[in-house]
Amino acid sequence: MARTQRVPDEHRREIAEALVAGASAAELARQYGYHRATIYRIAREAGINMVDVRTQQATRARRDYDKARRLQLLNQGFEAAAAILPEIRKPHQLRDWAIAVATLVDKRRLEDGEATERTEVSSVGARERLAERLDELARRRLAREQTGRAAG
């Protein structure tokens, strides 16, 4: 028959704290010289749900990794937009670029935890005026560039 041993209260406390901090049952079993089942029993007695702790850690790690990856992609999007801007020559290209940059800005604010306000242009007339304004700005920019080239 297997010999049973009483786990000292100090070990119980240390094991419970280590479990909450993210240590695995296998690690602690090796460290303290107890069977894994003993570590799980200590966790259960301390009210620690081992599945929840590990799942929470995995979820947190995945969320942090995903956020870092999303921020990296957003930054690449901003870099690409900056690289494309000098090449824009047509009004519709500038309009498309502006929409893309606005979307990137909005998504970045969401990632940074800043609230973004949803505003919709509900009338066709307002959308058309906005498109016309963007087209006009693009035409002015193109004219300025052409004037600059002719003078240079």
Coordinates of C-alpha atoms in Angstrom, one line a residue:
M1 CA 0.0 0.0 0.0
A2 CA 1.2 3.5 -0.8
R3 CA 2.5 5.6 1.9
T4 CA 0.5 8.8 2.5
Q5 CA 2.0 11.9 3.8
R6 CA 0.4 15.0 5.2
V7 CA 1.1 18.1 3.2
P8 CA 2.3 20.9 5.4
D9 CA 0.1 24.0 5.5
E10 CA 3.0 26.1 4.3
H11 CA 3.3 23.9 1.2
R12 CA -0.4 24.1 0.6
R13 CA -0.3 27.9 0.7
E14 CA 2.7 28.1 -1.6
I15 CA 1.2 25.6 -4.0
A16 CA -2.1 27.4 -4.1
E17 CA -0.4 30.8 -4.7
A18 CA 1.8 29.2 -7.5
L19 CA -1.3 27.7 -9.1
V20 CA -3.1 31.1 -9.1
A21 CA 0.1 32.7 -10.5
G22 CA 0.0 30.2 -13.4
A23 CA 2.3 27.3 -12.4
S24 CA 1.3 23.9 -13.7
A25 CA 0.4 21.0 -11.5
A26 CA 3.2 18.9 -13.1
E27 CA 5.8 21.6 -12.3
L28 CA 4.6 21.9 -8.7
A29 CA 4.5 18.1 -8.3
R30 CA 8.1 17.9 -9.4
Q31 CA 9.2 20.9 -7.3
Y32 CA 7.6 19.7 -4.1
G33 CA 7.9 15.9 -4.6
Y34 CA 4.1 15.2 -4.5
H35 CA 1.9 13.3 -7.0
R36 CA 0.0 15.5 -9.5
A37 CA -3.2 14.2 -8.0
T38 CA -2.1 15.8 -4.7
I39 CA -1.6 19.1 -6.4
Y40 CA -5.0 18.9 -8.0
R41 CA -6.6 18.0 -4.6
I42 CA -4.9 21.0 -3.0
A43 CA -6.2 23.2 -5.8
R44 CA -9.7 21.8 -5.4
E45 CA -9.6 22.4 -1.6
A46 CA -8.4 25.9 -2.1
G47 CA -11.3 26.6 -4.5
I48 CA -9.0 26.9 -7.6
N49 CA -10.5 25.4 -10.8
M50 CA -7.4 24.2 -12.7
V51 CA -9.2 24.1 -16.0
D52 CA -10.4 27.7 -15.5
V53 CA -6.9 29.0 -14.6
R54 CA -5.2 27.3 -17.5
T55 CA -8.0 28.4 -19.9
Q56 CA -7.8 32.0 -18.7
Q57 CA -4.0 32.0 -19.1
A58 CA -4.3 30.6 -22.6
T59 CA -7.1 33.1 -23.5
R60 CA -5.1 36.0 -22.1
A61 CA -2.0 35.0 -24.0
R62 CA -3.9 34.5 -27.3
R63 CA -5.7 37.8 -26.8
D64 CA -2.4 39.6 -26.2
Y65 CA -0.8 38.0 -29.2
D66 CA -3.8 38.7 -31.4
K67 CA -3.8 42.3 -30.3
A68 CA -0.1 42.7 -31.0
R69 CA -0.6 41.1 -34.4
R70 CA -3.5 43.4 -35.2
L71 CA -1.5 46.5 -34.2
Q72 CA 1.4 45.3 -36.4
L73 CA -1.0 44.9 -39.4
L74 CA -2.5 48.3 -38.8
N75 CA 1.0 49.9 -38.7
Q76 CA 1.8 48.1 -41.9
G77 CA -1.4 49.5 -43.4
F78 CA -0.4 53.1 -42.3
E79 CA 3.0 52.6 -43.9
A80 CA 1.5 51.3 -47.1
A81 CA -0.9 54.3 -47.2
A82 CA 1.9 56.7 -46.7
A83 CA 3.9 55.1 -49.5
I84 CA 1.0 55.2 -51.9
L85 CA 0.0 58.9 -51.2
P86 CA 2.7 60.5 -53.4
E87 CA 1.6 58.3 -56.4
I88 CA -2.1 59.3 -56.3
R89 CA -3.0 61.3 -59.3
K90 CA -6.8 60.9 -59.8
P91 CA -9.6 62.2 -57.6
H92 CA -11.2 58.8 -57.1
Q93 CA -7.8 57.4 -56.0
L94 CA -7.6 60.1 -53.3
R95 CA -11.1 59.4 -52.2
D96 CA -10.4 55.6 -51.9
W97 CA -7.2 56.4 -50.1
A98 CA -8.9 58.7 -47.6
I99 CA -11.5 56.1 -46.9
A100 CA -8.9 53.4 -46.3
V101 CA -6.9 55.7 -44.0
A102 CA -10.0 56.7 -42.1
T103 CA -10.8 53.0 -41.6
L104 CA -7.3 52.4 -40.3
V105 CA -7.5 55.3 -37.9
D106 CA -10.8 54.1 -36.6
K107 CA -9.6 50.5 -36.1
R108 CA -6.4 51.8 -34.3
R109 CA -8.5 53.9 -31.9
L110 CA -10.6 50.8 -31.1
E111 CA -7.4 48.8 -30.4
D112 CA -6.2 51.6 -28.2
G113 CA -9.4 51.6 -26.2
E114 CA -10.7 54.9 -27.5
A115 CA -14.3 55.1 -28.2
T116 CA -15.2 55.8 -31.8
E117 CA -18.4 57.4 -32.8
R118 CA -20.4 55.9 -35.5
T119 CA -21.7 58.5 -37.9
E120 CA -23.6 57.6 -41.0
V121 CA -24.3 59.7 -44.0
S122 CA -27.9 58.8 -44.5
S123 CA -28.8 60.9 -47.5
V124 CA -27.6 60.3 -51.0
G125 CA -27.1 64.1 -51.4
A126 CA -24.7 64.3 -48.5
R127 CA -22.7 61.4 -49.8
E128 CA -22.5 63.0 -53.2
R129 CA -21.4 66.3 -51.8
L130 CA -18.7 64.5 -49.8
A131 CA -17.5 62.7 -52.9
E132 CA -17.5 65.9 -54.9
R133 CA -15.5 67.7 -52.2
L134 CA -12.9 64.9 -52.2
D135 CA -12.8 65.0 -56.0
E136 CA -12.3 68.7 -55.9
L137 CA -9.5 68.5 -53.3
A138 CA -7.8 65.8 -55.5
R139 CA -8.1 68.0 -58.6
R140 CA -6.5 71.0 -56.7
R141 CA -3.7 68.8 -55.5
L142 CA -3.0 67.5 -59.0
A143 CA -3.1 71.0 -60.4
R144 CA -0.7 72.2 -57.8
E145 CA 1.7 69.4 -58.5
Q146 CA 1.5 70.1 -62.3
T147 CA 2.2 73.8 -61.7
G148 CA 5.1 72.9 -59.5
R149 CA 6.6 70.6 -62.2
A150 CA 6.2 73.3 -64.9
A151 CA 7.9 75.9 -62.7
G152 CA 10.7 73.5 -61.7

